[in-house]
Amino acid sequence: MPNTDYTPWYVSPKRPCQLSDFDTEPPSKGQSTESELEDHLVDMGEKLDKLQSTLHAAKTRGLLVVFQGMDTSGKDGVIRSVFTHVSPLGVRAEAFGVPTDLESRHDFLWRIHAKAPARGEMVIFNRSHYEDVLVTRVRGMIDEETCQQRYNNILHFESLLHNAGISVLKCYLHISKSEQKKRLQARLDDPRKHWKLQPSDFDDRELWPQFTQAYEEALSATSTPESPWYVVPADSKPYRDSFVAGLIVQTLENMKLKTPKPTFDLSKVKLT
Ligand code: AMP
Ligand code: MG
């Protein structure tokens, strides 16, 4: 897993994305055991902590990690697992729900841009500007023309971030419909999880094919080499977490970050 080639899970902008071409289960070849995945996650978490520290010190680059996926796909869970080893000073997580009255009177990127990372920062989005071409589209809140315009707005926005040194890494957590059923049932069965349930979770499940199509189009339209989409197999939680942790580590390593040199002559310091 550490030096994984993630290309098979990369959404190529060159051809239309078909989610059925991607497995929701971990690959059967060379499968790791649960304890190997857990060890890998700890290793990656520790690496992530060090890389984040350098990112913060260098202030030359920033990272935005976007998580999208159907209800119960594990957006909250993956954030908890992957970032437990990172200093809380080093990351900021932002969640996006139904826009407030003020937000919906602005352009759809207004609330998003306000939460984007600065150079030196790592920010995680639990849902994002992609909701504005997904749920809004499936529920008929925007028409086809607006949706196409928004894809272009998103491409320009992410390219603006890229030009400012901010990388955008996008993870679609891919679960099967049967796995979602199990997870919704588990939430129904556990009173401590009832607060997580909303009527829309059940309505959206009925619209699974429409959401799948909206995701396929959005991923195809907005995956670029600079701001790639990856389809993460997410039926297995340990595999999902390990996969995402490795992918973020690789993205940060590719930045070739360097700790800045001291701005004054340390040899002249005399500690008394
Ligand atoms: P949760 O992530 O479970 O807290 O749910 C957040 C809800 O907000 C989901 O049902 C999303 O579809 C919805 N949501 C997020 N962003 C938007 C948006 N831009 N327009 C409409 N609904 C949204
Ligand atoms: Mg929810």
PDB file of C-alpha atoms and ligand atoms in Angstrom:
ATOM      1  CA  MET A   1       0.000   0.000   0.000  1.00  0.00           C
ATOM      2  CA  PRO A   2       2.686   2.678   0.822  1.00  0.00           C
ATOM      3  CA  ASN A   3       4.016   2.995  -2.717  1.00  0.00           C
ATOM      4  CA  THR A   4       0.695   2.212  -4.320  1.00  0.00           C
ATOM      5  CA  ASP A   5       0.083   3.236  -7.875  1.00  0.00           C
ATOM      6  CA  TYR A   6      -3.292   4.898  -7.548  1.00  0.00           C
ATOM      7  CA  THR A   7      -3.788   5.277 -11.320  1.00  0.00           C
ATOM      8  CA  PRO A   8      -6.467   2.549 -11.594  1.00  0.00           C
ATOM      9  CA  TRP A   9      -8.687   4.611  -9.281  1.00  0.00           C
ATOM     10  CA  TYR A  10      -8.017   7.929 -10.996  1.00  0.00           C
ATOM     11  CA  VAL A  11     -10.916   9.300 -13.026  1.00  0.00           C
ATOM     12  CA  SER A  12      -9.446   9.957 -16.439  1.00  0.00           C
ATOM     13  CA  PRO A  13     -10.751  13.182 -17.972  1.00  0.00           C
ATOM     14  CA  LYS A  14     -10.297  11.590 -21.394  1.00  0.00           C
ATOM     15  CA  ARG A  15     -13.216   9.184 -21.211  1.00  0.00           C
ATOM     16  CA  PRO A  16     -16.649   9.191 -19.552  1.00  0.00           C
ATOM     17  CA  CYS A  17     -16.610   7.797 -16.025  1.00  0.00           C
ATOM     18  CA  GLN A  18     -18.692   4.688 -15.383  1.00  0.00           C
ATOM     19  CA  LEU A  19     -18.862   3.976 -11.666  1.00  0.00           C
ATOM     20  CA  SER A  20     -19.767   0.353 -12.363  1.00  0.00           C
ATOM     21  CA  ASP A  21     -16.215  -0.022 -13.773  1.00  0.00           C
ATOM     22  CA  PHE A  22     -14.853   0.658 -10.275  1.00  0.00           C
ATOM     23  CA  ASP A  23     -15.053  -1.864  -7.444  1.00  0.00           C
ATOM     24  CA  THR A  24     -16.570  -0.890  -4.126  1.00  0.00           C
ATOM     25  CA  GLU A  25     -14.634  -3.787  -2.538  1.00  0.00           C
ATOM     26  CA  PRO A  26     -10.860  -3.895  -2.036  1.00  0.00           C
ATOM     27  CA  PRO A  27      -8.970  -5.603  -4.883  1.00  0.00           C
ATOM     28  CA  SER A  28      -8.745  -9.348  -4.214  1.00  0.00           C
ATOM     29  CA  LYS A  29      -5.156  -9.557  -5.554  1.00  0.00           C
ATOM     30  CA  GLY A  30      -2.538  -9.127  -2.819  1.00  0.00           C
ATOM     31  CA  GLN A  31      -5.218  -8.406  -0.251  1.00  0.00           C
ATOM     32  CA  SER A  32      -3.956  -7.131   3.106  1.00  0.00           C
ATOM     33  CA  THR A  33      -5.293  -8.379   6.432  1.00  0.00           C
ATOM     34  CA  GLU A  34      -7.196  -6.042   8.720  1.00  0.00           C
ATOM     35  CA  SER A  35      -4.217  -5.723  11.073  1.00  0.00           C
ATOM     36  CA  GLU A  36      -1.847  -4.929   8.160  1.00  0.00           C
ATOM     37  CA  LEU A  37      -4.235  -2.198   7.055  1.00  0.00           C
ATOM     38  CA  GLU A  38      -4.370  -0.819  10.594  1.00  0.00           C
ATOM     39  CA  ASP A  39      -0.542  -0.774  10.816  1.00  0.00           C
ATOM     40  CA  HIS A  40      -0.366   0.959   7.465  1.00  0.00           C
ATOM     41  CA  LEU A  41      -2.868   3.561   8.603  1.00  0.00           C
ATOM     42  CA  VAL A  42      -0.774   4.338  11.697  1.00  0.00           C
ATOM     43  CA  ASP A  43       2.398   4.641   9.550  1.00  0.00           C
ATOM     44  CA  MET A  44       0.628   6.922   7.097  1.00  0.00           C
ATOM     45  CA  GLY A  45      -0.871   8.983   9.924  1.00  0.00           C
ATOM     46  CA  GLU A  46       2.588   9.589  11.389  1.00  0.00           C
ATOM     47  CA  LYS A  47       3.968  10.527   7.957  1.00  0.00           C
ATOM     48  CA  LEU A  48       1.033  12.838   7.413  1.00  0.00           C
ATOM     49  CA  ASP A  49       1.789  14.594  10.687  1.00  0.00           C
ATOM     50  CA  LYS A  50       5.410  15.235   9.633  1.00  0.00           C
ATOM     51  CA  LEU A  51       4.442  16.343   6.131  1.00  0.00           C
ATOM     52  CA  GLN A  52       1.814  18.678   7.537  1.00  0.00           C
ATOM     53  CA  SER A  53       4.403  20.208   9.811  1.00  0.00           C
ATOM     54  CA  THR A  54       6.668  20.942   6.817  1.00  0.00           C
ATOM     55  CA  LEU A  55       3.706  22.285   4.823  1.00  0.00           C
ATOM     56  CA  HIS A  56       2.993  24.685   7.673  1.00  0.00           C
ATOM     57  CA  ALA A  57       6.631  25.731   8.050  1.00  0.00           C
ATOM     58  CA  ALA A  58       7.263  26.220   4.322  1.00  0.00           C
ATOM     59  CA  LYS A  59       4.011  28.083   3.568  1.00  0.00           C
ATOM     60  CA  THR A  60       4.653  27.620  -0.145  1.00  0.00           C
ATOM     61  CA  ARG A  61       1.816  25.180  -0.816  1.00  0.00           C
ATOM     62  CA  GLY A  62      -1.591  24.264   0.564  1.00  0.00           C
ATOM     63  CA  LEU A  63      -3.827  21.213   0.291  1.00  0.00           C
ATOM     64  CA  LEU A  64      -7.568  20.837   0.016  1.00  0.00           C
ATOM     65  CA  VAL A  65      -8.979  17.314   0.359  1.00  0.00           C
ATOM     66  CA  VAL A  66     -12.599  16.977  -0.769  1.00  0.00           C
ATOM     67  CA  PHE A  67     -14.779  14.073   0.331  1.00  0.00           C
ATOM     68  CA  GLN A  68     -17.984  13.278  -1.504  1.00  0.00           C
ATOM     69  CA  GLY A  69     -20.132  10.160  -1.590  1.00  0.00           C
ATOM     70  CA  MET A  70     -23.621   8.824  -1.033  1.00  0.00           C
ATOM     71  CA  ASP A  71     -25.090   8.920   2.486  1.00  0.00           C
ATOM     72  CA  THR A  72     -23.250   6.491   4.826  1.00  0.00           C
ATOM     73  CA  SER A  73     -20.292   6.229   2.414  1.00  0.00           C
ATOM     74  CA  GLY A  74     -17.986   7.132   5.317  1.00  0.00           C
ATOM     75  CA  LYS A  75     -17.116  10.802   4.920  1.00  0.00           C
ATOM     76  CA  ASP A  76     -17.164  11.433   8.693  1.00  0.00           C
ATOM     77  CA  GLY A  77     -15.477   8.108   9.455  1.00  0.00           C
ATOM     78  CA  VAL A  78     -12.563   8.498   7.057  1.00  0.00           C
ATOM     79  CA  ILE A  79     -11.839  12.007   8.344  1.00  0.00           C
ATOM     80  CA  ARG A  80     -11.758  10.742  11.950  1.00  0.00           C
ATOM     81  CA  SER A  81      -9.497   7.774  11.147  1.00  0.00           C
ATOM     82  CA  VAL A  82      -7.029   9.398   8.783  1.00  0.00           C
ATOM     83  CA  PHE A  83      -6.422  12.606  10.696  1.00  0.00           C
ATOM     84  CA  THR A  84      -6.216  11.226  14.262  1.00  0.00           C
ATOM     85  CA  HIS A  85      -2.420  11.297  14.132  1.00  0.00           C
ATOM     86  CA  VAL A  86      -2.173  14.839  12.811  1.00  0.00           C
ATOM     87  CA  SER A  87      -1.818  17.758  15.207  1.00  0.00           C
ATOM     88  CA  PRO A  88      -5.183  19.502  15.586  1.00  0.00           C
ATOM     89  CA  LEU A  89      -3.268  22.735  14.955  1.00  0.00           C
ATOM     90  CA  GLY A  90      -2.410  21.478  11.517  1.00  0.00           C
ATOM     91  CA  VAL A  91      -5.751  20.695   9.931  1.00  0.00           C
ATOM     92  CA  ARG A  92      -9.119  22.356   9.549  1.00  0.00           C
ATOM     93  CA  ALA A  93     -12.238  20.397   8.651  1.00  0.00           C
ATOM     94  CA  GLU A  94     -15.260  22.080   7.103  1.00  0.00           C
ATOM     95  CA  ALA A  95     -18.684  20.524   6.480  1.00  0.00           C
ATOM     96  CA  PHE A  96     -21.216  21.883   4.020  1.00  0.00           C
ATOM     97  CA  GLY A  97     -24.931  21.358   4.501  1.00  0.00           C
ATOM     98  CA  VAL A  98     -27.998  22.901   2.905  1.00  0.00           C
ATOM     99  CA  PRO A  99     -27.040  26.542   2.144  1.00  0.00           C
ATOM    100  CA  THR A 100     -28.362  29.158   4.549  1.00  0.00           C
ATOM    101  CA  ASP A 101     -30.560  31.940   3.247  1.00  0.00           C
ATOM    102  CA  LEU A 102     -27.569  34.274   2.932  1.00  0.00           C
ATOM    103  CA  GLU A 103     -25.401  31.616   1.272  1.00  0.00           C
ATOM    104  CA  SER A 104     -28.061  30.822  -1.298  1.00  0.00           C
ATOM    105  CA  ARG A 105     -28.278  34.490  -2.273  1.00  0.00           C
ATOM    106  CA  HIS A 106     -24.571  34.449  -3.182  1.00  0.00           C
ATOM    107  CA  ASP A 107     -22.873  32.600  -6.043  1.00  0.00           C
ATOM    108  CA  PHE A 108     -22.433  28.927  -5.136  1.00  0.00           C
ATOM    109  CA  LEU A 109     -18.659  29.234  -4.675  1.00  0.00           C
ATOM    110  CA  TRP A 110     -18.851  32.109  -2.189  1.00  0.00           C
ATOM    111  CA  ARG A 111     -19.106  29.979   0.948  1.00  0.00           C
ATOM    112  CA  ILE A 112     -16.578  27.499  -0.457  1.00  0.00           C
ATOM    113  CA  HIS A 113     -13.870  30.015  -1.350  1.00  0.00           C
ATOM    114  CA  ALA A 114     -14.135  31.531   2.140  1.00  0.00           C
ATOM    115  CA  LYS A 115     -13.104  28.163   3.650  1.00  0.00           C
ATOM    116  CA  ALA A 116     -10.388  27.263   1.126  1.00  0.00           C
ATOM    117  CA  PRO A 117      -6.869  26.700   2.479  1.00  0.00           C
ATOM    118  CA  ALA A 118      -4.135  29.323   2.447  1.00  0.00           C
ATOM    119  CA  ARG A 119      -0.562  28.308   1.629  1.00  0.00           C
ATOM    120  CA  GLY A 120       0.677  26.449   4.699  1.00  0.00           C
ATOM    121  CA  GLU A 121      -2.744  24.955   5.432  1.00  0.00           C
ATOM    122  CA  MET A 122      -4.390  21.577   4.999  1.00  0.00           C
ATOM    123  CA  VAL A 123      -8.183  21.722   4.832  1.00  0.00           C
ATOM    124  CA  ILE A 124     -10.682  18.879   4.601  1.00  0.00           C
ATOM    125  CA  PHE A 125     -14.115  19.332   3.047  1.00  0.00           C
ATOM    126  CA  ASN A 126     -16.923  17.038   4.166  1.00  0.00           C
ATOM    127  CA  ARG A 127     -19.180  17.683   1.151  1.00  0.00           C
ATOM    128  CA  SER A 128     -18.314  20.673  -0.974  1.00  0.00           C
ATOM    129  CA  HIS A 129     -19.109  22.782  -4.028  1.00  0.00           C
ATOM    130  CA  TYR A 130     -19.861  19.472  -5.759  1.00  0.00           C
ATOM    131  CA  GLU A 131     -23.222  19.343  -3.958  1.00  0.00           C
ATOM    132  CA  ASP A 132     -24.125  22.243  -6.242  1.00  0.00           C
ATOM    133  CA  VAL A 133     -23.941  19.991  -9.299  1.00  0.00           C
ATOM    134  CA  LEU A 134     -25.190  16.800  -7.565  1.00  0.00           C
ATOM    135  CA  VAL A 135     -28.107  17.026  -5.144  1.00  0.00           C
ATOM    136  CA  THR A 136     -29.267  20.275  -6.781  1.00  0.00           C
ATOM    137  CA  ARG A 137     -29.295  18.583 -10.156  1.00  0.00           C
ATOM    138  CA  VAL A 138     -30.954  15.346  -9.087  1.00  0.00           C
ATOM    139  CA  ARG A 139     -33.630  17.271  -7.189  1.00  0.00           C
ATOM    140  CA  GLY A 140     -34.272  19.553 -10.191  1.00  0.00           C
ATOM    141  CA  MET A 141     -33.133  22.720  -8.368  1.00  0.00           C
ATOM    142  CA  ILE A 142     -30.945  23.702 -11.334  1.00  0.00           C
ATOM    143  CA  ASP A 143     -31.370  23.151 -15.061  1.00  0.00           C
ATOM    144  CA  GLU A 144     -28.955  21.496 -17.471  1.00  0.00           C
ATOM    145  CA  GLU A 145     -27.458  24.777 -18.690  1.00  0.00           C
ATOM    146  CA  THR A 146     -26.732  25.961 -15.143  1.00  0.00           C
ATOM    147  CA  CYS A 147     -25.122  22.631 -14.364  1.00  0.00           C
ATOM    148  CA  GLN A 148     -22.783  22.905 -17.379  1.00  0.00           C
ATOM    149  CA  GLN A 149     -21.920  26.481 -16.386  1.00  0.00           C
ATOM    150  CA  ARG A 150     -21.132  25.295 -12.877  1.00  0.00           C
ATOM    151  CA  TYR A 151     -18.758  22.595 -14.144  1.00  0.00           C
ATOM    152  CA  ASN A 152     -16.852  25.404 -15.886  1.00  0.00           C
ATOM    153  CA  ASN A 153     -16.998  27.589 -12.783  1.00  0.00           C
ATOM    154  CA  ILE A 154     -15.588  24.685 -10.750  1.00  0.00           C
ATOM    155  CA  LEU A 155     -12.778  24.042 -13.261  1.00  0.00           C
ATOM    156  CA  HIS A 156     -11.810  27.724 -13.158  1.00  0.00           C
ATOM    157  CA  PHE A 157     -12.042  27.869  -9.365  1.00  0.00           C
ATOM    158  CA  GLU A 158      -9.843  24.820  -8.854  1.00  0.00           C
ATOM    159  CA  SER A 159      -7.372  26.106 -11.432  1.00  0.00           C
ATOM    160  CA  LEU A 160      -7.275  29.422  -9.564  1.00  0.00           C
ATOM    161  CA  LEU A 161      -6.393  27.518  -6.385  1.00  0.00           C
ATOM    162  CA  HIS A 162      -3.790  25.453  -8.231  1.00  0.00           C
ATOM    163  CA  ASN A 163      -2.149  28.631  -9.611  1.00  0.00           C
ATOM    164  CA  ALA A 164      -1.964  29.940  -6.050  1.00  0.00           C
ATOM    165  CA  GLY A 165      -0.110  26.808  -4.911  1.00  0.00           C
ATOM    166  CA  ILE A 166      -3.147  25.030  -3.469  1.00  0.00           C
ATOM    167  CA  SER A 167      -3.601  21.426  -4.598  1.00  0.00           C
ATOM    168  CA  VAL A 168      -7.086  19.965  -4.660  1.00  0.00           C
ATOM    169  CA  LEU A 169      -7.430  16.218  -4.116  1.00  0.00           C
ATOM    170  CA  LYS A 170     -10.944  14.821  -4.541  1.00  0.00           C
ATOM    171  CA  CYS A 171     -12.111  11.478  -3.159  1.00  0.00           C
ATOM    172  CA  TYR A 172     -15.390   9.876  -4.126  1.00  0.00           C
ATOM    173  CA  LEU A 173     -16.169   7.254  -1.470  1.00  0.00           C
ATOM    174  CA  HIS A 174     -17.661   4.448  -3.529  1.00  0.00           C
ATOM    175  CA  ILE A 175     -20.084   2.124  -1.703  1.00  0.00           C
ATOM    176  CA  SER A 176     -22.538  -0.385  -3.107  1.00  0.00           C
ATOM    177  CA  LYS A 177     -26.264   0.010  -2.652  1.00  0.00           C
ATOM    178  CA  SER A 178     -26.351  -3.151  -0.538  1.00  0.00           C
ATOM    179  CA  GLU A 179     -23.607  -1.823   1.764  1.00  0.00           C
ATOM    180  CA  GLN A 180     -25.609   1.380   2.187  1.00  0.00           C
ATOM    181  CA  LYS A 181     -28.633  -0.692   3.204  1.00  0.00           C
ATOM    182  CA  LYS A 182     -26.576  -2.398   5.935  1.00  0.00           C
ATOM    183  CA  ARG A 183     -25.251   0.918   7.200  1.00  0.00           C
ATOM    184  CA  LEU A 184     -28.654   2.613   7.221  1.00  0.00           C
ATOM    185  CA  GLN A 185     -30.080  -0.393   9.060  1.00  0.00           C
ATOM    186  CA  ALA A 186     -27.233  -0.172  11.608  1.00  0.00           C
ATOM    187  CA  ARG A 187     -28.121   3.489  12.175  1.00  0.00           C
ATOM    188  CA  LEU A 188     -31.794   2.615  12.598  1.00  0.00           C
ATOM    189  CA  ASP A 189     -30.846  -0.091  15.108  1.00  0.00           C
ATOM    190  CA  ASP A 190     -28.575   2.125  17.221  1.00  0.00           C
ATOM    191  CA  PRO A 191     -30.328   4.933  19.115  1.00  0.00           C
ATOM    192  CA  ARG A 192     -26.986   6.769  19.476  1.00  0.00           C
ATOM    193  CA  LYS A 193     -26.880   7.091  15.693  1.00  0.00           C
ATOM    194  CA  HIS A 194     -30.470   8.236  15.175  1.00  0.00           C
ATOM    195  CA  TRP A 195     -29.396  11.889  15.099  1.00  0.00           C
ATOM    196  CA  LYS A 196     -27.449  11.161  11.927  1.00  0.00           C
ATOM    197  CA  LEU A 197     -30.567  10.108  10.034  1.00  0.00           C
ATOM    198  CA  GLN A 198     -32.594  12.532   7.941  1.00  0.00           C
ATOM    199  CA  PRO A 199     -35.647  11.824   5.778  1.00  0.00           C
ATOM    200  CA  SER A 200     -33.533  12.847   2.743  1.00  0.00           C
ATOM    201  CA  ASP A 201     -31.231   9.839   3.351  1.00  0.00           C
ATOM    202  CA  PHE A 202     -34.109   7.509   2.513  1.00  0.00           C
ATOM    203  CA  ASP A 203     -35.428   9.677  -0.334  1.00  0.00           C
ATOM    204  CA  ASP A 204     -31.941   9.909  -1.846  1.00  0.00           C
ATOM    205  CA  ARG A 205     -31.570   6.110  -1.670  1.00  0.00           C
ATOM    206  CA  GLU A 206     -34.626   5.836  -3.928  1.00  0.00           C
ATOM    207  CA  LEU A 207     -32.782   8.108  -6.365  1.00  0.00           C
ATOM    208  CA  TRP A 208     -29.604   5.951  -6.394  1.00  0.00           C
ATOM    209  CA  PRO A 209     -29.460   5.658 -10.226  1.00  0.00           C
ATOM    210  CA  GLN A 210     -29.980   9.412 -10.673  1.00  0.00           C
ATOM    211  CA  PHE A 211     -27.271  10.207  -8.104  1.00  0.00           C
ATOM    212  CA  THR A 212     -24.932   7.701  -9.749  1.00  0.00           C
ATOM    213  CA  GLN A 213     -25.423   9.374 -13.117  1.00  0.00           C
ATOM    214  CA  ALA A 214     -24.955  12.860 -11.667  1.00  0.00           C
ATOM    215  CA  TYR A 215     -21.724  11.716  -9.980  1.00  0.00           C
ATOM    216  CA  GLU A 216     -20.450  10.088 -13.172  1.00  0.00           C
ATOM    217  CA  GLU A 217     -20.965  13.269 -15.135  1.00  0.00           C
ATOM    218  CA  ALA A 218     -19.553  15.549 -12.458  1.00  0.00           C
ATOM    219  CA  LEU A 219     -16.446  13.386 -11.960  1.00  0.00           C
ATOM    220  CA  SER A 220     -15.803  13.180 -15.726  1.00  0.00           C
ATOM    221  CA  ALA A 221     -16.291  16.913 -16.200  1.00  0.00           C
ATOM    222  CA  THR A 222     -14.039  18.006 -13.334  1.00  0.00           C
ATOM    223  CA  SER A 223     -11.207  15.476 -12.955  1.00  0.00           C
ATOM    224  CA  THR A 224      -7.947  17.038 -14.143  1.00  0.00           C
ATOM    225  CA  PRO A 225      -4.301  16.031 -13.636  1.00  0.00           C
ATOM    226  CA  GLU A 226      -3.907  19.029 -11.270  1.00  0.00           C
ATOM    227  CA  SER A 227      -7.173  18.469  -9.344  1.00  0.00           C
ATOM    228  CA  PRO A 228      -7.848  14.757  -9.714  1.00  0.00           C
ATOM    229  CA  TRP A 229     -10.831  12.695  -8.665  1.00  0.00           C
ATOM    230  CA  TYR A 230     -10.188   9.243  -7.226  1.00  0.00           C
ATOM    231  CA  VAL A 231     -12.881   6.598  -6.799  1.00  0.00           C
ATOM    232  CA  VAL A 232     -12.108   5.051  -3.406  1.00  0.00           C
ATOM    233  CA  PRO A 233     -13.373   1.494  -2.758  1.00  0.00           C
ATOM    234  CA  ALA A 234     -15.331   2.204   0.431  1.00  0.00           C
ATOM    235  CA  ASP A 235     -17.320  -0.937   1.346  1.00  0.00           C
ATOM    236  CA  SER A 236     -14.467  -1.953   3.684  1.00  0.00           C
ATOM    237  CA  LYS A 237     -13.720   0.730   6.260  1.00  0.00           C
ATOM    238  CA  PRO A 238     -10.119  -0.357   7.061  1.00  0.00           C
ATOM    239  CA  TYR A 239      -9.255  -0.488   3.349  1.00  0.00           C
ATOM    240  CA  ARG A 240     -10.935   2.867   2.661  1.00  0.00           C
ATOM    241  CA  ASP A 241      -9.023   4.579   5.487  1.00  0.00           C
ATOM    242  CA  SER A 242      -5.694   3.072   4.538  1.00  0.00           C
ATOM    243  CA  PHE A 243      -6.222   3.948   0.858  1.00  0.00           C
ATOM    244  CA  VAL A 244      -7.111   7.583   1.568  1.00  0.00           C
ATOM    245  CA  ALA A 245      -4.244   8.049   4.048  1.00  0.00           C
ATOM    246  CA  GLY A 246      -1.744   6.707   1.487  1.00  0.00           C
ATOM    247  CA  LEU A 247      -3.171   8.894  -1.264  1.00  0.00           C
ATOM    248  CA  ILE A 248      -2.875  12.069   0.820  1.00  0.00           C
ATOM    249  CA  VAL A 249       0.667  11.171   1.880  1.00  0.00           C
ATOM    250  CA  GLN A 250       1.624  10.623  -1.766  1.00  0.00           C
ATOM    251  CA  THR A 251       0.079  13.959  -2.782  1.00  0.00           C
ATOM    252  CA  LEU A 252       2.061  15.795  -0.095  1.00  0.00           C
ATOM    253  CA  GLU A 253       5.283  13.917  -0.925  1.00  0.00           C
ATOM    254  CA  ASN A 254       4.912  14.925  -4.574  1.00  0.00           C
ATOM    255  CA  MET A 255       4.987  18.565  -3.478  1.00  0.00           C
ATOM    256  CA  LYS A 256       8.671  18.040  -2.473  1.00  0.00           C
ATOM    257  CA  LEU A 257       8.199  20.399   0.470  1.00  0.00           C
ATOM    258  CA  LYS A 258      11.261  21.849   2.144  1.00  0.00           C
ATOM    259  CA  THR A 259      11.640  23.275   5.639  1.00  0.00           C
ATOM    260  CA  PRO A 260      12.733  26.901   5.244  1.00  0.00           C
ATOM    261  CA  LYS A 261      16.286  27.928   6.085  1.00  0.00           C
ATOM    262  CA  PRO A 262      16.733  30.071   9.215  1.00  0.00           C
ATOM    263  CA  THR A 263      16.491  33.795   8.480  1.00  0.00           C
ATOM    264  CA  PHE A 264      19.395  34.654  10.783  1.00  0.00           C
ATOM    265  CA  ASP A 265      22.789  33.228  11.716  1.00  0.00           C
ATOM    266  CA  LEU A 266      22.120  30.564  14.339  1.00  0.00           C
ATOM    267  CA  SER A 267      25.839  30.144  15.065  1.00  0.00           C
ATOM    268  CA  LYS A 268      25.813  33.615  16.616  1.00  0.00           C
ATOM    269  CA  VAL A 269      23.160  32.664  19.170  1.00  0.00           C
ATOM    270  CA  LYS A 270      24.584  32.451  22.696  1.00  0.00           C
ATOM    271  CA  LEU A 271      22.181  30.870  25.146  1.00  0.00           C
ATOM    272  CA  THR A 272      22.685  32.241  28.616  1.00  0.00           C
TER     273      THR A 272
HETATM  274  P1  AMP B   1     -24.911  15.696   6.256  1.00  0.00           P
HETATM  275  O1  AMP B   1     -23.636  15.681   5.438  1.00  0.00           O
HETATM  276  O2  AMP B   1     -25.413  14.349   6.637  1.00  0.00           O
HETATM  277  O3  AMP B   1     -24.812  16.656   7.402  1.00  0.00           O
HETATM  278  O4  AMP B   1     -26.061  16.295   5.304  1.00  0.00           O
HETATM  279  C1  AMP B   1     -25.940  17.521   4.693  1.00  0.00           C
HETATM  280  C2  AMP B   1     -27.082  17.676   3.707  1.00  0.00           C
HETATM  281  O5  AMP B   1     -26.944  18.950   3.085  1.00  0.00           O
HETATM  282  C3  AMP B   1     -27.104  16.630   2.629  1.00  0.00           C
HETATM  283  O6  AMP B   1     -28.398  16.128   2.442  1.00  0.00           O
HETATM  284  C4  AMP B   1     -26.666  17.424   1.380  1.00  0.00           C
HETATM  285  O7  AMP B   1     -27.193  16.927   0.182  1.00  0.00           O
HETATM  286  C5  AMP B   1     -27.176  18.806   1.709  1.00  0.00           C
HETATM  287  N1  AMP B   1     -26.435  19.829   0.964  1.00  0.00           N
HETATM  288  C6  AMP B   1     -25.132  20.123   1.075  1.00  0.00           C
HETATM  289  N2  AMP B   1     -24.796  21.102   0.200  1.00  0.00           N
HETATM  290  C7  AMP B   1     -25.926  21.441  -0.456  1.00  0.00           C
HETATM  291  C8  AMP B   1     -26.220  22.360  -1.500  1.00  0.00           C
HETATM  292  N3  AMP B   1     -25.286  23.160  -2.001  1.00  0.00           N
HETATM  293  N4  AMP B   1     -27.497  22.441  -1.929  1.00  0.00           N
HETATM  294  C9  AMP B   1     -28.438  21.634  -1.404  1.00  0.00           C
HETATM  295  N5  AMP B   1     -28.228  20.731  -0.451  1.00  0.00           N
HETATM  296  C10 AMP B   1     -26.991  20.624   0.025  1.00  0.00           C
HETATM  297 MG    MG B   2     -26.042  12.429   6.494  1.00  0.00          MG
END
